[in-house]
CSV table of C-alpha atoms in Angstrom, one decimal:
chain,number,residue,atom,x,y,z
A,90,MET,CA,-121.7,-1.8,-117.6
A,91,ARG,CA,-123.9,-4.8,-118.3
A,92,LYS,CA,-122.2,-8.2,-118.2
A,93,ASN,CA,-123.9,-11.3,-119.5
A,94,ILE,CA,-124.0,-13.9,-116.8
A,95,PHE,CA,-124.5,-16.7,-119.4
A,96,PRO,CA,-121.6,-18.0,-121.4
A,97,ASP,CA,-121.0,-16.2,-124.8
A,98,GLU,CA,-121.7,-19.3,-126.8
A,99,THR,CA,-125.1,-20.0,-125.3
A,100,GLY,CA,-126.9,-18.0,-128.0
A,101,MET,CA,-125.1,-19.8,-130.8
A,102,ARG,CA,-125.8,-23.2,-129.3
A,103,LEU,CA,-129.5,-22.4,-129.0
A,104,GLN,CA,-129.6,-21.0,-132.5
A,105,ASN,CA,-128.3,-24.3,-133.8
A,106,LEU,CA,-130.8,-26.2,-131.7
A,107,PHE,CA,-133.7,-24.0,-133.1
A,108,GLU,CA,-132.5,-24.5,-136.7
A,109,SER,CA,-132.5,-28.3,-136.2
A,110,SER,CA,-135.9,-28.3,-134.6
A,111,SER,CA,-137.4,-26.2,-137.4
A,112,ARG,CA,-136.0,-28.6,-140.0
A,113,LEU,CA,-137.4,-31.6,-138.1
A,114,SER,CA,-140.8,-30.1,-137.5
A,115,GLN,CA,-141.1,-28.4,-140.9
A,116,LEU,CA,-142.4,-25.4,-138.9
A,117,HIS,CA,-140.9,-22.1,-137.8
A,118,ILE,CA,-139.8,-22.2,-134.1
A,119,CYS,CA,-139.7,-19.1,-132.0
A,120,PHE,CA,-139.2,-18.3,-128.4
A,121,HIS,CA,-140.9,-15.3,-126.7
A,122,ASP,CA,-138.0,-14.7,-124.2
A,123,CYS,CA,-139.5,-12.9,-121.2
A,124,LEU,CA,-136.2,-12.9,-119.2
A,125,ASN,CA,-134.0,-11.7,-122.1
A,126,SER,CA,-131.7,-14.6,-121.3
A,127,SER,CA,-131.4,-16.7,-124.5
A,128,GLY,CA,-129.1,-14.4,-126.7
A,129,LEU,CA,-131.1,-15.6,-129.7
A,130,PRO,CA,-131.4,-13.3,-132.8
A,131,SER,CA,-134.7,-11.6,-133.3
A,132,TYR,CA,-135.7,-14.0,-136.1
A,133,TRP,CA,-136.0,-16.8,-133.5
A,134,CYS,CA,-137.8,-14.6,-130.9
A,135,MET,CA,-140.9,-13.6,-132.9
A,136,HIS,CA,-143.3,-15.1,-135.4
A,137,SER,CA,-141.2,-14.6,-138.6
A,138,HIS,CA,-143.1,-16.9,-140.9
A,139,PRO,CA,-144.2,-15.1,-144.1
A,140,ALA,CA,-147.9,-15.7,-143.3
A,141,CYS,CA,-147.4,-14.1,-139.8
A,142,GLU,CA,-145.6,-11.1,-141.3
A,143,LYS,CA,-148.4,-10.6,-143.7
A,144,TYR,CA,-151.1,-10.4,-140.9
A,145,LYS,CA,-148.9,-8.4,-138.6
A,146,ARG,CA,-148.6,-5.6,-141.2
A,147,THR,CA,-152.2,-4.6,-140.4
A,148,GLY,CA,-153.0,-6.5,-137.2
A,149,LEU,CA,-149.9,-6.3,-135.1
A,150,SER,CA,-151.8,-5.2,-132.0
A,151,THR,CA,-154.1,-8.2,-132.3
A,152,CYS,CA,-151.1,-10.5,-132.5
A,153,VAL,CA,-149.4,-8.9,-129.5
A,154,ASN,CA,-152.5,-8.9,-127.3
A,155,TYR,CA,-153.1,-12.6,-128.1
A,156,ASP,CA,-149.5,-13.9,-127.8
A,157,ARG,CA,-148.1,-11.7,-125.1
A,158,HIS,CA,-151.1,-11.4,-122.9
A,159,LYS,CA,-153.6,-14.2,-123.4
A,160,VAL,CA,-151.2,-17.1,-124.3
A,161,HIS,CA,-148.5,-16.2,-121.9
A,162,LYS,CA,-150.9,-15.8,-119.0
A,163,GLU,CA,-152.7,-19.1,-119.7
A,164,LEU,CA,-149.6,-21.2,-120.4
A,165,ALA,CA,-147.8,-20.0,-117.3
A,166,ALA,CA,-150.1,-22.4,-115.5
A,167,PHE,CA,-150.4,-25.1,-118.1
A,168,ARG,CA,-146.9,-26.7,-118.4
A,169,GLU,CA,-147.8,-29.3,-121.0
A,170,GLY,CA,-148.6,-26.6,-123.7
A,171,ARG,CA,-151.3,-27.0,-126.3
A,172,ILE,CA,-152.3,-26.8,-130.0
A,173,GLN,CA,-154.1,-23.6,-130.7
A,174,ASN,CA,-155.5,-21.3,-133.4
A,175,CYS,CA,-154.4,-17.7,-133.5
A,176,PRO,CA,-156.9,-14.9,-134.1
A,177,PHE,CA,-156.3,-15.2,-137.9
A,178,GLY,CA,-157.2,-18.9,-138.0
A,179,LEU,CA,-153.6,-20.3,-138.3
A,180,THR,CA,-152.6,-23.3,-136.2
A,181,GLU,CA,-149.6,-23.5,-134.0
A,182,ALA,CA,-148.2,-25.5,-131.0
A,183,ALA,CA,-147.2,-23.5,-127.9
A,184,VAL,CA,-145.3,-24.7,-124.8
A,185,PRO,CA,-144.1,-22.7,-121.8
A,186,VAL,CA,-140.5,-22.6,-120.8
A,187,ILE,CA,-139.7,-22.7,-117.1
A,188,VAL,CA,-136.2,-21.6,-115.9
A,189,ASN,CA,-135.3,-22.1,-112.2
A,190,GLY,CA,-138.9,-22.4,-111.4
A,191,ILE,CA,-139.8,-19.2,-113.1
A,192,PHE,CA,-142.0,-18.6,-116.2
A,193,ALA,CA,-139.4,-17.6,-118.8
A,194,GLY,CA,-141.5,-17.4,-121.9
A,195,VAL,CA,-143.3,-19.5,-124.6
A,196,LEU,CA,-142.0,-21.6,-127.4
A,197,PHE,CA,-144.1,-21.6,-130.6
A,198,ALA,CA,-144.0,-24.0,-133.6
A,199,GLY,CA,-146.0,-22.8,-136.6
A,200,PRO,CA,-148.0,-21.6,-138.2
A,201,CYS,CA,-149.7,-24.2,-140.3
A,202,TRP,CA,-153.1,-24.8,-141.8
A,203,ARG,CA,-155.8,-27.3,-140.7
A,204,GLY,CA,-158.8,-25.3,-141.9
A,205,LYS,CA,-161.0,-26.1,-144.8
A,206,GLY,CA,-160.1,-25.1,-148.3
A,207,LYS,CA,-156.9,-23.6,-149.7
A,208,PRO,CA,-154.4,-22.1,-147.2
A,209,PRO,CA,-154.5,-18.3,-147.1
A,210,HIS,CA,-150.8,-18.2,-147.8
A,211,PRO,CA,-148.7,-20.4,-150.1
A,212,ASP,CA,-146.0,-21.0,-147.5
A,213,LEU,CA,-148.3,-22.5,-145.0
A,214,LYS,CA,-147.8,-26.2,-144.3
A,215,VAL,CA,-151.1,-28.2,-144.6
A,216,VAL,CA,-151.7,-30.4,-141.6
A,217,PRO,CA,-152.2,-34.0,-142.8
A,218,ASP,CA,-153.9,-35.3,-139.6
A,219,GLU,CA,-154.1,-34.6,-135.9
A,220,GLN,CA,-151.3,-37.0,-135.0
A,221,TRP,CA,-149.0,-34.8,-137.1
A,222,LEU,CA,-149.8,-31.9,-134.8
A,223,GLN,CA,-149.4,-34.0,-131.6
A,224,ASP,CA,-146.0,-35.1,-132.8
A,225,ARG,CA,-145.0,-31.4,-133.2
A,226,LEU,CA,-146.3,-30.7,-129.7
A,227,CYS,CA,-144.1,-33.5,-128.3
A,228,LEU,CA,-141.1,-32.1,-130.1
A,229,LEU,CA,-141.7,-28.7,-128.7
A,230,GLN,CA,-142.1,-30.0,-125.2
A,231,ALA,CA,-138.7,-31.7,-125.5
A,232,LEU,CA,-137.2,-28.5,-126.9
A,233,ALA,CA,-138.6,-26.5,-123.9
A,234,GLU,CA,-137.0,-28.9,-121.5
A,235,LYS,CA,-133.7,-28.7,-123.4
A,236,LEU,CA,-133.9,-24.9,-123.4
A,237,SER,CA,-134.5,-24.9,-119.6
A,238,THR,CA,-131.5,-27.1,-119.2
A,239,VAL,CA,-129.2,-24.8,-121.1
A,240,LEU,CA,-130.5,-21.6,-119.6
A,241,GLU,CA,-130.2,-23.0,-116.0
A,242,GLY,CA,-126.6,-24.3,-116.7
A,243,ARG,CA,-127.6,-27.9,-116.0
A,244,ASP,CA,-125.9,-29.0,-119.1
A,245,ARG,CA,-122.5,-27.9,-117.8
A,246,LEU,CA,-121.2,-30.8,-115.8
A,247,SER,CA,-117.8,-29.2,-115.0
A,248,ASP,CA,-119.2,-27.1,-112.1
A,249,GLY,CA,-121.2,-30.0,-110.6
A,250,GLY,CA,-124.5,-28.2,-111.0
A,251,ARG,CA,-123.5,-25.4,-108.6
A,252,ARG,CA,-124.0,-22.6,-111.2
A,253,ALA,CA,-127.6,-23.8,-111.7
A,254,ARG,CA,-128.2,-24.0,-108.0
A,255,VAL,CA,-127.0,-20.5,-107.3
A,256,LEU,CA,-129.1,-19.1,-110.1
A,257,SER,CA,-132.1,-21.1,-109.0
A,258,PHE,CA,-131.9,-19.8,-105.4
A,259,LEU,CA,-131.4,-16.1,-106.4
A,260,ASN,CA,-134.1,-16.1,-109.0
A,261,LYS,CA,-136.6,-17.7,-106.7
A,262,ASN,CA,-135.9,-15.0,-104.1
A,263,ILE,CA,-135.3,-12.1,-106.5
A,264,GLU,CA,-137.9,-9.9,-104.9
A,265,LYS,CA,-136.2,-10.1,-101.5
A,266,THR,CA,-133.2,-8.2,-100.1
A,267,LEU,CA,-130.8,-11.1,-100.1
A,268,SER,CA,-127.4,-11.5,-98.3
A,269,ILE,CA,-124.5,-13.7,-99.2
A,270,GLY,CA,-125.1,-15.4,-95.9
A,271,GLU,CA,-128.5,-16.7,-97.0
A,272,LEU,CA,-127.0,-18.1,-100.2
A,273,ALA,CA,-124.2,-19.7,-98.2
A,274,GLN,CA,-126.8,-21.3,-95.9
A,275,ASP,CA,-128.6,-22.8,-99.0
A,276,LEU,CA,-125.3,-24.1,-100.4
A,277,CYS,CA,-124.1,-25.4,-97.0
A,278,LEU,CA,-120.9,-23.3,-97.3
A,279,SER,CA,-119.3,-20.5,-95.4
A,280,ALA,CA,-120.0,-16.9,-96.6
A,281,SER,CA,-116.4,-16.5,-97.5
A,282,ARG,CA,-116.3,-19.7,-99.6
A,283,THR,CA,-119.6,-18.8,-101.2
A,284,GLY,CA,-118.2,-15.4,-102.3
A,285,HIS,CA,-115.2,-17.1,-103.9
A,286,LEU,CA,-117.5,-19.7,-105.6
A,287,VAL,CA,-119.7,-17.0,-107.1
A,288,LYS,CA,-116.6,-15.2,-108.5
A,289,GLU,CA,-115.4,-18.5,-109.9
A,290,LEU,CA,-118.7,-19.4,-111.6
A,291,PHE,CA,-119.8,-16.0,-112.8
A,292,GLY,CA,-116.7,-13.8,-113.0
A,293,MET,CA,-118.3,-11.2,-110.7
A,294,SER,CA,-119.0,-10.6,-107.1
A,295,PHE,CA,-122.2,-11.6,-105.3
A,296,PRO,CA,-123.6,-8.1,-105.1
A,297,ARG,CA,-123.0,-7.5,-108.8
A,298,LEU,CA,-124.5,-10.9,-109.7
A,299,LEU,CA,-127.6,-10.2,-107.6
A,300,SER,CA,-127.9,-6.7,-109.1
A,301,SER,CA,-127.5,-8.1,-112.6
A,302,LEU,CA,-130.3,-10.6,-112.1
A,303,LYS,CA,-132.6,-8.0,-110.6
A,304,MET,CA,-132.0,-5.7,-113.6
A,305,GLN,CA,-132.7,-8.5,-116.0
A,306,ARG,CA,-136.0,-9.2,-114.2
A,307,ALA,CA,-136.7,-5.4,-114.2
A,308,ALA,CA,-136.2,-5.2,-117.9
A,309,GLN,CA,-138.5,-8.2,-118.5
A,310,MET,CA,-141.2,-6.6,-116.3
A,311,LEU,CA,-140.9,-3.2,-118.0
A,312,VAL,CA,-141.8,-4.7,-121.4
A,313,SER,CA,-144.4,-7.3,-120.3
A,314,ASP,CA,-146.3,-5.3,-117.7
A,315,ASP,CA,-147.6,-1.7,-117.5
A,316,MET,CA,-147.1,-1.3,-113.8
A,317,PRO,CA,-145.5,2.0,-112.6
A,318,VAL,CA,-141.7,2.0,-112.3
A,319,GLY,CA,-142.0,2.8,-108.6
A,320,VAL,CA,-144.2,-0.3,-108.0
A,321,LEU,CA,-141.8,-2.4,-110.1
A,322,ALA,CA,-138.8,-1.2,-108.0
A,323,ILE,CA,-140.6,-2.1,-104.7
A,324,ARG,CA,-141.4,-5.6,-106.2
A,325,LEU,CA,-137.6,-6.1,-106.7
A,326,GLY,CA,-136.6,-5.0,-103.2
A,327,TYR,CA,-135.8,-1.3,-103.9
A,328,SER,CA,-137.6,1.0,-101.6
A,329,ASP,CA,-136.1,4.1,-103.2
A,330,GLN,CA,-137.2,4.5,-106.8
A,331,ASN,CA,-134.5,7.1,-107.6
A,332,TYR,CA,-131.8,4.6,-106.5
A,333,PHE,CA,-133.4,1.8,-108.6
A,334,THR,CA,-133.4,4.2,-111.6
A,335,ARG,CA,-129.7,4.9,-111.1
A,336,VAL,CA,-128.8,1.2,-110.9
A,337,PHE,CA,-130.9,0.4,-113.9
A,338,SER,CA,-129.4,3.3,-115.9
A,339,ARG,CA,-125.9,2.1,-115.1
A,340,HIS,CA,-126.8,-1.4,-116.2
A,341,TYR,CA,-128.6,-0.7,-119.5
A,342,GLY,CA,-127.4,2.8,-120.4
A,343,GLU,CA,-130.9,4.4,-120.2
A,344,ASN,CA,-133.5,4.9,-117.6
A,345,PRO,CA,-136.5,2.5,-117.1
A,346,SER,CA,-139.0,4.7,-118.9
A,347,SER,CA,-136.8,5.1,-121.9
A,348,TYR,CA,-136.1,1.3,-122.0
A,349,ARG,CA,-139.9,0.6,-121.9
A,350,LYS,CA,-140.6,3.0,-124.8
A,351,ARG,CA,-137.7,1.6,-126.9
A,352,HIS,CA,-138.8,-2.1,-126.4
A,353,PRO,CA,-142.4,-2.4,-127.5
A,354,LEU,CA,-144.0,-5.8,-127.3
A,355,GLN,CA,-143.4,-8.0,-130.4
A,356,ALA,CA,-145.4,-11.0,-131.6
């Protein structure tokens, strides 16, 4: 059975943070969570503004192709984020979120209207000037850093940052076949002590933690990339596709192909 490696209250803390940021910015905030790690309700994980919902009724594929492919690909290499116009002429701020050195998704603030004439939807905020937009971009950059801090566990001082260090090492080496000895070497501890530490921090054994992280990454890859399941399995260190499928099915309760069909891309 799947066990969440993040504390149960993380999603609620992030939801409160998103609500405050939306009030301050006067824009809808959403996070395209590529790693499925935030625990946020769907309202905060897609463009839920009434204007966006209107355009998605007839142009969902356009939104998905733009957000999930073009924007994600470009912002993965552009950490500062940017102000941009969507294919329907609406303006938004977009900033990538990096967790343990890995591209985890994109934060959006918007949409708003800086075009000429009357806004195409009555709920769109009219941009008073360019500085107003830059201020929102700065707010979104700060939110991205805070989101990274929470998801990495760096905000939890009680464990001395060890939780974040373990996750960072495992995520950076997720495509390898790792042993607890390699993690122990990185932590400058014995293998025995490292095993106890992992159990203390995550409530599960090292093999189970590593498997959970690999399955989390597999789920992200299934819904963000159309690569064959066999290739995906090899990328994550599984030479036997059938074994990978069994592990994934135990973790999520369905096989990789079914999971991919049941989780189409959202914008």
